[in-house]
PDB file of C-alpha atoms and ligand atoms in Angstrom:
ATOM      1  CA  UNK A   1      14.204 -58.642   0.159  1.00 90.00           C
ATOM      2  CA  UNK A   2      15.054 -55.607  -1.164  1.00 92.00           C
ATOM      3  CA  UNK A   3      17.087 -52.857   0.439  1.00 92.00           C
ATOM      4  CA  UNK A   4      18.717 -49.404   0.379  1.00 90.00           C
ATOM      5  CA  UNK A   5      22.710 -50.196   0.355  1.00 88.00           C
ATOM      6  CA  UNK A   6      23.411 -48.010   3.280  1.00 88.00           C
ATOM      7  CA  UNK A   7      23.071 -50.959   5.558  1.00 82.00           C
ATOM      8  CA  UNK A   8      24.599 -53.693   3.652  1.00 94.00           C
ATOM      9  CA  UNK A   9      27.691 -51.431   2.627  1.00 96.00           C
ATOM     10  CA  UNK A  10      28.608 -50.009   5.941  1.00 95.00           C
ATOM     11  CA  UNK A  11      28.398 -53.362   7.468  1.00 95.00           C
ATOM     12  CA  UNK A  12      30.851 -54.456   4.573  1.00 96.00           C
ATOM     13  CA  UNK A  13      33.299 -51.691   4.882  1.00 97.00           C
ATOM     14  CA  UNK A  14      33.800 -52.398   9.117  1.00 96.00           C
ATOM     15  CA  UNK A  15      34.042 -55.857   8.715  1.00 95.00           C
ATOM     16  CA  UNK A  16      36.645 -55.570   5.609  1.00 95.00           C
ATOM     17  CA  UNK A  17      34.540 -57.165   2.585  1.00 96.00           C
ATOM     18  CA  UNK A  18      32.816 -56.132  -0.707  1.00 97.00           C
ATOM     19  CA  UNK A  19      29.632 -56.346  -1.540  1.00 97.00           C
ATOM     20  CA  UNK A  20      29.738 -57.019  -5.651  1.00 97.00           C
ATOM     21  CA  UNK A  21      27.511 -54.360  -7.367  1.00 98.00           C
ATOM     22  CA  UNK A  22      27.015 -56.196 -11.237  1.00 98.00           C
ATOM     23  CA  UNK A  23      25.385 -55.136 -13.655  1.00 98.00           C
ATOM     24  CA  UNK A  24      21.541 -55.848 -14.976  1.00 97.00           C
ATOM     25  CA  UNK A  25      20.080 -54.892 -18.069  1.00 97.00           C
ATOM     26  CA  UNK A  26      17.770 -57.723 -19.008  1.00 97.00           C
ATOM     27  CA  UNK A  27      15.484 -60.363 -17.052  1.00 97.00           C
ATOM     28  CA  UNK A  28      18.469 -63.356 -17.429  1.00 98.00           C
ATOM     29  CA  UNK A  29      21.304 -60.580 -15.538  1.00 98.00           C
ATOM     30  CA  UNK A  30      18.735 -59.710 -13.208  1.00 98.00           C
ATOM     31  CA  UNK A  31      17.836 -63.242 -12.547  1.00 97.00           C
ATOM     32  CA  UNK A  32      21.424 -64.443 -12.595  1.00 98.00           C
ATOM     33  CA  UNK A  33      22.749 -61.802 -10.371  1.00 98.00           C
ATOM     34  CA  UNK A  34      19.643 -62.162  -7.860  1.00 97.00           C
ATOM     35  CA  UNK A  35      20.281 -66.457  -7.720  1.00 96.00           C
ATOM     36  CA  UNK A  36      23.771 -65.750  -7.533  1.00 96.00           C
ATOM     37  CA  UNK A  37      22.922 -63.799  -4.197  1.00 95.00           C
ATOM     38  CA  UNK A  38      20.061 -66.230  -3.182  1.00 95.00           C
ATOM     39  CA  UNK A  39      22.550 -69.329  -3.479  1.00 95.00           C
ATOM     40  CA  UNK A  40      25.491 -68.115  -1.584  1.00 95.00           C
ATOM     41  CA  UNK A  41      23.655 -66.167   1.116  1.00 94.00           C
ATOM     42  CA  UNK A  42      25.393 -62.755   0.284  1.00 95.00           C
ATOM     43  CA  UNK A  43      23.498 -59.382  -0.374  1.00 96.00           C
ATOM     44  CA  UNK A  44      24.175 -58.008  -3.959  1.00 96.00           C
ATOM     45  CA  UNK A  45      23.470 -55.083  -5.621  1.00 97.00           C
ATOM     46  CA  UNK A  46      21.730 -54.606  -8.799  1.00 97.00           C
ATOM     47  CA  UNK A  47      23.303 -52.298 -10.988  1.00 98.00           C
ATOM     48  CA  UNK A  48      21.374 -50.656 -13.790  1.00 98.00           C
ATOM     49  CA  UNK A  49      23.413 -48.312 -15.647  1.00 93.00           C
ATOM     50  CA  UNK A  50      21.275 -45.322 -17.121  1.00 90.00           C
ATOM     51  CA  UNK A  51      23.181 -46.415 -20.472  1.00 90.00           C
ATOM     52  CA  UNK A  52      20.863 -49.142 -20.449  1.00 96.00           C
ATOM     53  CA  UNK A  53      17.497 -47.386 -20.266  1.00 97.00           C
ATOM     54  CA  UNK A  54      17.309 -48.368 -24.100  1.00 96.00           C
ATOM     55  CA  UNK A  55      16.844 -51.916 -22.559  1.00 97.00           C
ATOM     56  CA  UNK A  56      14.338 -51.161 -19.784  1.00 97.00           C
ATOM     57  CA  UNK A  57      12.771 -48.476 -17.915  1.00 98.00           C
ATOM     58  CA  UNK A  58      13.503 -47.211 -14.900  1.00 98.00           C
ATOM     59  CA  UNK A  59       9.908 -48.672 -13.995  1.00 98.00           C
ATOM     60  CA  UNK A  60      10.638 -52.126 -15.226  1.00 98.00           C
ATOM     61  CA  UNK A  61      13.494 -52.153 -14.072  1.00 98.00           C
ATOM     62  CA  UNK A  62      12.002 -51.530 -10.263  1.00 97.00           C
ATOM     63  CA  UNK A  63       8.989 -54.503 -10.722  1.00 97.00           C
ATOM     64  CA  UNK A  64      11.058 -57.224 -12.248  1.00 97.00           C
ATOM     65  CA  UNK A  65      13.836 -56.469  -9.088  1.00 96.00           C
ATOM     66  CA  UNK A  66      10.992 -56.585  -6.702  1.00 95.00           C
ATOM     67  CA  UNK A  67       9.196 -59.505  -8.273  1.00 95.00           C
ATOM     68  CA  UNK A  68      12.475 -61.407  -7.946  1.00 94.00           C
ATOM     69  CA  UNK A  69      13.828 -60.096  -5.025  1.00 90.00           C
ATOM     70  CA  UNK A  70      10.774 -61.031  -2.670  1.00 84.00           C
ATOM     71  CA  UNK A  71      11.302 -63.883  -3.036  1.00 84.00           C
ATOM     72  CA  UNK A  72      15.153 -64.081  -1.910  1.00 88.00           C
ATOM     73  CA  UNK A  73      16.395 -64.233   1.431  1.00 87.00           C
ATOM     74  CA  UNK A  74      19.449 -61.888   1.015  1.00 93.00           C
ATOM     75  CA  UNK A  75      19.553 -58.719   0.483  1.00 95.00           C
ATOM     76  CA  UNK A  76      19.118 -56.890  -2.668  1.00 96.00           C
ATOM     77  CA  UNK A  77      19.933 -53.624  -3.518  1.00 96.00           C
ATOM     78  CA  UNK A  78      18.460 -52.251  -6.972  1.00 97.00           C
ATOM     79  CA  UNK A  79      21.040 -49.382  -8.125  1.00 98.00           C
ATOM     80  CA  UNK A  80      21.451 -46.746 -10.503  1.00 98.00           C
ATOM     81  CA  UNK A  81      24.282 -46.738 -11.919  1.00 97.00           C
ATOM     82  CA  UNK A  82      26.668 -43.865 -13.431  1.00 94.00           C
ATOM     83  CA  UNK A  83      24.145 -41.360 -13.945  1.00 96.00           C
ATOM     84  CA  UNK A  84      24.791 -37.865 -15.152  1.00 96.00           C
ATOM     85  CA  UNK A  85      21.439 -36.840 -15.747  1.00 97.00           C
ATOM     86  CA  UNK A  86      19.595 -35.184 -12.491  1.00 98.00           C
ATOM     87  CA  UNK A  87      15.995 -35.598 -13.850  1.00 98.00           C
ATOM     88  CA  UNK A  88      16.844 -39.637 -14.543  1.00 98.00           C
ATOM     89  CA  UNK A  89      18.017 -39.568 -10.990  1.00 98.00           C
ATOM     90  CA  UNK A  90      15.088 -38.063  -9.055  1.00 98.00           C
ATOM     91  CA  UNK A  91      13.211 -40.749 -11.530  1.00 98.00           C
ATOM     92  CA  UNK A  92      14.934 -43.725 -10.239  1.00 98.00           C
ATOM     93  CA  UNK A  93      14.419 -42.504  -6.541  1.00 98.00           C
ATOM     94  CA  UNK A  94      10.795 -42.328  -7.560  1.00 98.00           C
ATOM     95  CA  UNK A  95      10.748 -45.897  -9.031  1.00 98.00           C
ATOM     96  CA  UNK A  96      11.810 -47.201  -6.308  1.00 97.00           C
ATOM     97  CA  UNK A  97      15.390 -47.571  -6.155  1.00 97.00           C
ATOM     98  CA  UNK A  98      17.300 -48.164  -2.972  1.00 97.00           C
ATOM     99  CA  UNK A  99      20.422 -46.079  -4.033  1.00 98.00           C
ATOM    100  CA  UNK A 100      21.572 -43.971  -6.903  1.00 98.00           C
ATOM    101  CA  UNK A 101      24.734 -42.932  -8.190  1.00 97.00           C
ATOM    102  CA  UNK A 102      24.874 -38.957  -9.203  1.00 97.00           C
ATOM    103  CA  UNK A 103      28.176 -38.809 -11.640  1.00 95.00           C
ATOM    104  CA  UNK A 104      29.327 -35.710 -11.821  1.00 95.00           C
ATOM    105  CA  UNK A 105      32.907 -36.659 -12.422  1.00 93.00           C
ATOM    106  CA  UNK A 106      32.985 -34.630 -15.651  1.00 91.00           C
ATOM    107  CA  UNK A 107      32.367 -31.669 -14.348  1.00 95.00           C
ATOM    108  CA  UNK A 108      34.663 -28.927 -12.471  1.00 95.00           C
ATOM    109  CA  UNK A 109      34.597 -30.341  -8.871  1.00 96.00           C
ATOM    110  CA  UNK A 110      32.300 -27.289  -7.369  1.00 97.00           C
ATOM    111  CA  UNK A 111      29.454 -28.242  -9.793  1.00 97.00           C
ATOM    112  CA  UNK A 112      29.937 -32.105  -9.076  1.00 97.00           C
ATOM    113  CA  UNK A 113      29.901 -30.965  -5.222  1.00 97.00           C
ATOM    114  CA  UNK A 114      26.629 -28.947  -5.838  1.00 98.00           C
ATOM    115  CA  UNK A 115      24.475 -31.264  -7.439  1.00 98.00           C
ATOM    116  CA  UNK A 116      25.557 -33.734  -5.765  1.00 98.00           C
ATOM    117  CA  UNK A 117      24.550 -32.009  -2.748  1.00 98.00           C
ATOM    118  CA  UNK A 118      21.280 -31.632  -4.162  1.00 98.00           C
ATOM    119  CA  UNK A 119      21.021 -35.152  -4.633  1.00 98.00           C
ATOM    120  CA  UNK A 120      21.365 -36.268  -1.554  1.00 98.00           C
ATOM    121  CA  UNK A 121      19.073 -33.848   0.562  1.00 98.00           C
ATOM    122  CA  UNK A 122      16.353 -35.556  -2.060  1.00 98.00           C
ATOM    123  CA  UNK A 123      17.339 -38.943  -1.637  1.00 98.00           C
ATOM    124  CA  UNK A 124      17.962 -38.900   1.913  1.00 98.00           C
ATOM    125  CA  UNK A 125      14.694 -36.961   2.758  1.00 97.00           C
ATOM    126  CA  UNK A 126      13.447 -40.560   0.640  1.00 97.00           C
ATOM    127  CA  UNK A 127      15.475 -43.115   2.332  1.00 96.00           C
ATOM    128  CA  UNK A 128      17.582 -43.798  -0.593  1.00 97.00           C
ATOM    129  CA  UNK A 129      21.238 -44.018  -0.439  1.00 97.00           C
ATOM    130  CA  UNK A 130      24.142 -42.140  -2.658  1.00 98.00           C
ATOM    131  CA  UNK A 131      27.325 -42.407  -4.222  1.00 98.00           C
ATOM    132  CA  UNK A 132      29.027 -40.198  -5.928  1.00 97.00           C
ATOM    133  CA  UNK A 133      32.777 -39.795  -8.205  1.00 95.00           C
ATOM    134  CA  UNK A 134      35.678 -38.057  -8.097  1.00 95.00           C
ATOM    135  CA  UNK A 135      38.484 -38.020 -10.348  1.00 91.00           C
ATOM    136  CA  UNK A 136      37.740 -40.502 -13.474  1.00 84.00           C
ATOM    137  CA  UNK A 137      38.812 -44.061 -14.613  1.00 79.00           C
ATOM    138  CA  UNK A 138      40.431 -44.733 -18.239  1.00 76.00           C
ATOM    139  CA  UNK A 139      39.066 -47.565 -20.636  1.00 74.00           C
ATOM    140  CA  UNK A 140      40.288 -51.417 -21.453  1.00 74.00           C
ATOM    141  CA  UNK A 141      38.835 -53.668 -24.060  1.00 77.00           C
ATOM    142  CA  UNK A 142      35.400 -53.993 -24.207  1.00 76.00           C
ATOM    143  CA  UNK A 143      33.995 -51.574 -21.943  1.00 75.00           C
ATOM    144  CA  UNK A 144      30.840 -50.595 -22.896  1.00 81.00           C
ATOM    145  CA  UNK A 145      30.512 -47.837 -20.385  1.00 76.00           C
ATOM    146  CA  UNK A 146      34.324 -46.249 -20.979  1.00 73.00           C
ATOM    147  CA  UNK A 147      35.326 -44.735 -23.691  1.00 78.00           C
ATOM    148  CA  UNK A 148      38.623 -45.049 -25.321  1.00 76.00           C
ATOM    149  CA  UNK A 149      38.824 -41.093 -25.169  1.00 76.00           C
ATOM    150  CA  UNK A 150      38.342 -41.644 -21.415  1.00 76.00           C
ATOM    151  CA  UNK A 151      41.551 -40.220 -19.532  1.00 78.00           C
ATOM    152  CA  UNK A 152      42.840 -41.435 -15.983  1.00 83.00           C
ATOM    153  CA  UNK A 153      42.508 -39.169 -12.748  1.00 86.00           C
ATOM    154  CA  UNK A 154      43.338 -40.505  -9.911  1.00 93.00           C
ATOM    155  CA  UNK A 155      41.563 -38.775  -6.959  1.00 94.00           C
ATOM    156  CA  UNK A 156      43.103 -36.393  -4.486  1.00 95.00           C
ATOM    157  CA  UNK A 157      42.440 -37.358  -1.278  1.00 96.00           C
ATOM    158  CA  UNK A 158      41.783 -33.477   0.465  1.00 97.00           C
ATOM    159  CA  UNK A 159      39.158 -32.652  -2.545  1.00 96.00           C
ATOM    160  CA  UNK A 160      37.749 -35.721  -2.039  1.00 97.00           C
ATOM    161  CA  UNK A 161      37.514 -35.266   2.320  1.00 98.00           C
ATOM    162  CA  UNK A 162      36.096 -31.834   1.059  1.00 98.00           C
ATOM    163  CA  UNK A 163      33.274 -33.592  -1.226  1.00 97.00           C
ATOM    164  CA  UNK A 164      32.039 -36.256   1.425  1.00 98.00           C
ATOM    165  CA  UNK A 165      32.129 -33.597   4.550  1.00 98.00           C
ATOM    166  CA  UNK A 166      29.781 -31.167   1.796  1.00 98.00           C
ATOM    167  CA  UNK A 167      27.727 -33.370   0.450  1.00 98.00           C
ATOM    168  CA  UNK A 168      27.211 -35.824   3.257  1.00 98.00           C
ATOM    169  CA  UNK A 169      27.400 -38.688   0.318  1.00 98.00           C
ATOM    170  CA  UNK A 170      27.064 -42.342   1.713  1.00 98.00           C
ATOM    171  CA  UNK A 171      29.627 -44.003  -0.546  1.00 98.00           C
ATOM    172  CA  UNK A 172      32.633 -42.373  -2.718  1.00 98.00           C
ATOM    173  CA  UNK A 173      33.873 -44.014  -5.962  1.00 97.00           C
ATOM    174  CA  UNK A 174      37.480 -43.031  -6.330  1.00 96.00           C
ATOM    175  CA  UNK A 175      40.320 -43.449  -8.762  1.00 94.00           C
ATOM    176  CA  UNK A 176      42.657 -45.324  -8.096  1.00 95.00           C
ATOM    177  CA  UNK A 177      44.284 -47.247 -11.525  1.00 89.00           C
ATOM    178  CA  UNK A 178      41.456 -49.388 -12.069  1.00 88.00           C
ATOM    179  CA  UNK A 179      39.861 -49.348 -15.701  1.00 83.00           C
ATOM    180  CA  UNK A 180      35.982 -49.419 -16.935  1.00 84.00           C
ATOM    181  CA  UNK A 181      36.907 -53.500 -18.994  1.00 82.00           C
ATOM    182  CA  UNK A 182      39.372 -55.533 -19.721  1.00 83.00           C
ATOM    183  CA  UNK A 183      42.968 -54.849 -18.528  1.00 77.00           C
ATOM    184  CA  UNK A 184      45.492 -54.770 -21.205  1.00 78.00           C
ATOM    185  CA  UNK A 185      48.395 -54.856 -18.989  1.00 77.00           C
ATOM    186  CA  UNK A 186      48.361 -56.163 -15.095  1.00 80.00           C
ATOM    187  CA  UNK A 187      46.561 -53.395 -13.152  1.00 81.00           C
ATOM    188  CA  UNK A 188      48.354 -50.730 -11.215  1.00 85.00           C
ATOM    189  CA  UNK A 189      46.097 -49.996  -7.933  1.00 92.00           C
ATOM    190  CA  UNK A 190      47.517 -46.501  -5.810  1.00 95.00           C
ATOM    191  CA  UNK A 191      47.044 -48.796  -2.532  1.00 96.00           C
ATOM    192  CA  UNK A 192      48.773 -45.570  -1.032  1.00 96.00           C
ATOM    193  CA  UNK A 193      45.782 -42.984  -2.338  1.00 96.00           C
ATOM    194  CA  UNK A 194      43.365 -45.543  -1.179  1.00 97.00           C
ATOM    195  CA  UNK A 195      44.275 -45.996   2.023  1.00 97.00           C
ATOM    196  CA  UNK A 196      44.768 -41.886   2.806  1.00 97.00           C
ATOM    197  CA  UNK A 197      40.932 -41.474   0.978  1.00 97.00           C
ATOM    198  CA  UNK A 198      40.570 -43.758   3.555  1.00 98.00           C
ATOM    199  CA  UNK A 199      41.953 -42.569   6.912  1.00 98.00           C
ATOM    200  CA  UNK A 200      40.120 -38.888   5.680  1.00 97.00           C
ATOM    201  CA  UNK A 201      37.092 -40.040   5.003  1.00 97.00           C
ATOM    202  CA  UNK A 202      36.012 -42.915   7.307  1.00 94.00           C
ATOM    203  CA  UNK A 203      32.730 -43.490   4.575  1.00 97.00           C
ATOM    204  CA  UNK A 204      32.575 -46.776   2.491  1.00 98.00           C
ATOM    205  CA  UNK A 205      34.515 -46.399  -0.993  1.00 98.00           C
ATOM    206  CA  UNK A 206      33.538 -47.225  -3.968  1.00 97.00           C
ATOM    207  CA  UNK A 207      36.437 -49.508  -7.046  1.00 96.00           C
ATOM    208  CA  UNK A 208      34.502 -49.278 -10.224  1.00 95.00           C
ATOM    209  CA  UNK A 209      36.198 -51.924 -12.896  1.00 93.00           C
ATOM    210  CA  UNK A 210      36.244 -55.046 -10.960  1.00 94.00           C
ATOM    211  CA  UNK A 211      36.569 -57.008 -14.281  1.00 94.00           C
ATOM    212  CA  UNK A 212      39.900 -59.027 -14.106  1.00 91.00           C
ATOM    213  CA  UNK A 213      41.453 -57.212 -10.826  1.00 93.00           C
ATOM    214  CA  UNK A 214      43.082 -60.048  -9.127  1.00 91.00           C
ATOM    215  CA  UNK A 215      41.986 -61.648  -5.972  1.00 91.00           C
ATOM    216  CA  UNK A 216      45.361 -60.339  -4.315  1.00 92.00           C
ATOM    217  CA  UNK A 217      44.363 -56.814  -5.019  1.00 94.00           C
ATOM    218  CA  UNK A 218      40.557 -57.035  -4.241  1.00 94.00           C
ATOM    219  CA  UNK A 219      41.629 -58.375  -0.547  1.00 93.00           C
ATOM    220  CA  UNK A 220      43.606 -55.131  -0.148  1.00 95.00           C
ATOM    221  CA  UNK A 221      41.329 -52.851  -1.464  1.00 96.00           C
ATOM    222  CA  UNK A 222      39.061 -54.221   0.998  1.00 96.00           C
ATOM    223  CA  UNK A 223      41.537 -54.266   4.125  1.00 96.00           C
ATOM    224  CA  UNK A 224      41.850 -50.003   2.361  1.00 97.00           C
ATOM    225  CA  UNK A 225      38.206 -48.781   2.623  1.00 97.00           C
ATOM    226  CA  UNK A 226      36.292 -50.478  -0.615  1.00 97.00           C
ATOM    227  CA  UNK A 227      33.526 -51.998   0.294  1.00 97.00           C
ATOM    228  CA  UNK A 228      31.691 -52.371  -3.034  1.00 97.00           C
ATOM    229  CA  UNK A 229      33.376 -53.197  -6.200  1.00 97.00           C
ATOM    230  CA  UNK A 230      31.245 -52.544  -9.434  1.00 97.00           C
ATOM    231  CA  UNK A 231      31.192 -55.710 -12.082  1.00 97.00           C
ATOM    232  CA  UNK A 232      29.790 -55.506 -15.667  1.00 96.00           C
ATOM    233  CA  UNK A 233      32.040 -56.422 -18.744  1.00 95.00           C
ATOM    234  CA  UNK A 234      33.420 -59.975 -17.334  1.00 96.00           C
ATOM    235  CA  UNK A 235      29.256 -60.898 -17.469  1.00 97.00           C
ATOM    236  CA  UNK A 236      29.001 -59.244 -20.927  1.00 96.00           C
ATOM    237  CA  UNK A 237      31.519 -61.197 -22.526  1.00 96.00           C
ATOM    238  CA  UNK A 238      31.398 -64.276 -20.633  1.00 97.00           C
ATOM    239  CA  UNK A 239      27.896 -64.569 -21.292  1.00 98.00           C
ATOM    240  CA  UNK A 240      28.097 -63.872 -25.013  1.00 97.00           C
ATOM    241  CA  UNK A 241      30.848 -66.262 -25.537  1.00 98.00           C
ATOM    242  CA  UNK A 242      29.211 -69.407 -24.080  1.00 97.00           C
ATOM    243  CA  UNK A 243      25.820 -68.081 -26.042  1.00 97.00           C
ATOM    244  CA  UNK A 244      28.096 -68.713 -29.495  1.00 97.00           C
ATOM    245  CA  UNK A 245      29.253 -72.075 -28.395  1.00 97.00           C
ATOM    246  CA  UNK A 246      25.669 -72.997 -27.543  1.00 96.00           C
ATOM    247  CA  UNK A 247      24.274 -71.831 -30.926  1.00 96.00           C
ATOM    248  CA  UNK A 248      27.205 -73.162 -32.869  1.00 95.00           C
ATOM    249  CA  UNK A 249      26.530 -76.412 -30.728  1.00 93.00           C
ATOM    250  CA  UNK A 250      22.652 -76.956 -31.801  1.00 86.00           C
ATOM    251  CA  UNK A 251      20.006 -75.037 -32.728  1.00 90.00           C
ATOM    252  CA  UNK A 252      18.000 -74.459 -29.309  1.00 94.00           C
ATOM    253  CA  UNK A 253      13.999 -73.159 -28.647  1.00 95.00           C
ATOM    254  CA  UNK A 254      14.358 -69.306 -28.099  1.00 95.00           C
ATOM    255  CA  UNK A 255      13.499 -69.735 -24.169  1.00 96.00           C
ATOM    256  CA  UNK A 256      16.196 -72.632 -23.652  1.00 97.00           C
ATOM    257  CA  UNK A 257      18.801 -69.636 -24.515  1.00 97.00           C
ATOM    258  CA  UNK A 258      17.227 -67.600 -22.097  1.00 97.00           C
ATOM    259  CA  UNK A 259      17.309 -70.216 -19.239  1.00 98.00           C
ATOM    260  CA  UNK A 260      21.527 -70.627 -20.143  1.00 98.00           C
ATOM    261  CA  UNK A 261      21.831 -67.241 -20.519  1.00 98.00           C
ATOM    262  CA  UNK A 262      20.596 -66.488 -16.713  1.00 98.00           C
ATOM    263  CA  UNK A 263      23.473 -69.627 -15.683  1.00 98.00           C
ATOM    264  CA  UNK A 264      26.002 -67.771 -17.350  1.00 98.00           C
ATOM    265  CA  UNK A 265      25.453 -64.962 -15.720  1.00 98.00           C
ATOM    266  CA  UNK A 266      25.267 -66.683 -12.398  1.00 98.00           C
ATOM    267  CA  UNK A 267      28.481 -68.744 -12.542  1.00 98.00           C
ATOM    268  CA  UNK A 268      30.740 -64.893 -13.602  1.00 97.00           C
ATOM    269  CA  UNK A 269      28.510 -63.255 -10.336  1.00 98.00           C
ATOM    270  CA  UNK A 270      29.201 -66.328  -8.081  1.00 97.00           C
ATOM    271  CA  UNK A 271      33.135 -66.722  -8.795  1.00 96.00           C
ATOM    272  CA  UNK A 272      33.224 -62.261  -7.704  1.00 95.00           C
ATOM    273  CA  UNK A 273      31.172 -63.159  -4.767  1.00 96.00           C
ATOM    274  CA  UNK A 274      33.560 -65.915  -3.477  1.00 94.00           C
ATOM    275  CA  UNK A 275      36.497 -62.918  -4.335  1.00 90.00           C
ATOM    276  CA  UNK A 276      34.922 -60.077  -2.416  1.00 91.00           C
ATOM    277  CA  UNK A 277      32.720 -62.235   0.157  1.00 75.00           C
ATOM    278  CA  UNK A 278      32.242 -61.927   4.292  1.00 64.00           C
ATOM    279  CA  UNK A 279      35.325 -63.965   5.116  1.00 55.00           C
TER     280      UNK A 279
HETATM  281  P1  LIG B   1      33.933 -53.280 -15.564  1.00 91.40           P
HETATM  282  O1  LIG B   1      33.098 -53.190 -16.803  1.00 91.40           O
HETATM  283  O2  LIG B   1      35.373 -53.006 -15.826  1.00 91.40           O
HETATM  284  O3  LIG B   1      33.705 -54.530 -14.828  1.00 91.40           O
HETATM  285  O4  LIG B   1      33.465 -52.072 -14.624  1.00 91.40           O
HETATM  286  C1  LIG B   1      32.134 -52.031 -14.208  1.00 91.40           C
HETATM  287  C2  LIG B   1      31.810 -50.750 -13.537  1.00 91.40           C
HETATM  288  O5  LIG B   1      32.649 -50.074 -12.997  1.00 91.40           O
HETATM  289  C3  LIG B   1      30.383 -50.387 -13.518  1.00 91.40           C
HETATM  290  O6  LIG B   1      30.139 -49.137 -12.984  1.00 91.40           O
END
């Protein structure tokens, strides 16, 4: 079934778990991520960036979710991801989706409180959910969302008690050492920002680059306030790695890649789920 993430994420960030928000851009992540859910009986959420409208609209996007997601027993969440753009925004709350997220991490904080202000009166008044960024997250290899030009600012905990209390937002995404890819070094999480973000806001935060943070620090982060943890370029290159061995390994019918594509997808989605899960 699908749902607005409200629900599923407040019930997460009481009980001290994560519910994994990966990333979809094509009809093997979405299936992959929505088995994933379906086999270990744990709501997901469906992220589709707005970097991948090239892929799929916003439209699609919303009837190949629902198609699949009827049919599950867990919860689904379809999600926009980091979007900067307010018109693609209203758009996706028009499509159908059950939350957005506004980024507005680029711009000087009273703009980013503004419109994301804005936001939410539109998607509340629609019974969609929000989340919102402050301060911003470097790059590792291989992110296709970060850029290497991308600078690290971690996020101050009064702005940030000054944002949610503003903007009423249902979720925060905060910065806190993690990096949009692969970590070049072991990660260095500000447990201590976390947890005061935390003990100011009392609202369900948000760790973007899940890819590679150990188990040890995801089971903090949760006992800190996160409550969903954002997954994309562990799929990516997971995926495309076993797709080479396959090809190199025989020449397969077009819709046999397709059905392995959708099982690597699954297996990267299921080993975050057992990570972040209801314990
Ligand atoms: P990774 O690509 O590092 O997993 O981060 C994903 C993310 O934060 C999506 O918003």
């Amino acid at each position: 079934m699908l749902v607005n993430f409200k629900d599923i994420l407040n019930e997460a960030y009481v009980n001290h778990y994560a519910i994994g928000s990966f990333n979809g851009y094509n009809y093997e992540t979405f299936k992959g991520i929505i088995e994933a859910g379906s086999e270990t009986k744990t709501p997901v959420i469906l992220a589709f960036g707005a970097k991948y409208l090239k892929n799929m609209s916003l439209e699609t996007a919303y009837a190949i979710s629902k198609s699949l997601g009827e049919t599950s027993e867990t919860p689904i969440c379809l999600h926009l991801d980091h979007c900067s753009d307010l018109d693609t925004v209203f758009r996706a709350i028009r499509a159908g989706f059950g939350s957005v997220m506004y980024d507005g991490s680029a711009l000087p904080f009273e703009e980013n409180v503004k419109n994301t202000k804005l936001v939410c009166d539109m998607a509340h008044a629609c019974g969609v959910s929000v989340e919102a960024e402050l301060g911003s997250l470097a790059a590792g290899e291989g992110s296709h969302e970060g850029m290497a030009s991308d600078v690290e600012v971690y996020t101050q905990p009064m702005l940030a008690k000054e944002f949610a209390d503003v903007t009423h937002v249902d979720a925060l995404a905060v910065s806190i050492g993690t990096v949009h890819g692969l970590y070049k070094a072991k990660p260095n999480i500000r447990f201590d920002i976390l947890e005061t973000i935390n003990n100011l806001l009392s609202i369900p935060l948000v760790l973007h680059g899940g890819s590679g943070v150990p188990e040890k620090d995801i089971l903090l982060s949760t006992a800190k306030g996160i409550a969903k943890i954002n997954v994309n370029t562990e799929i990516s290159v997971y995926a495309v790695d076993k797709t080479t061995e396959l090809l190199r390994s025989k020449q397969p019918h077009f819709s046999e890649v397709s059905l392995h594509q959708v099982n690597y997808v699954k297996e990267i989605v299921k080993k975050y789920i057992s990570f972040f899960g209801q314990r």
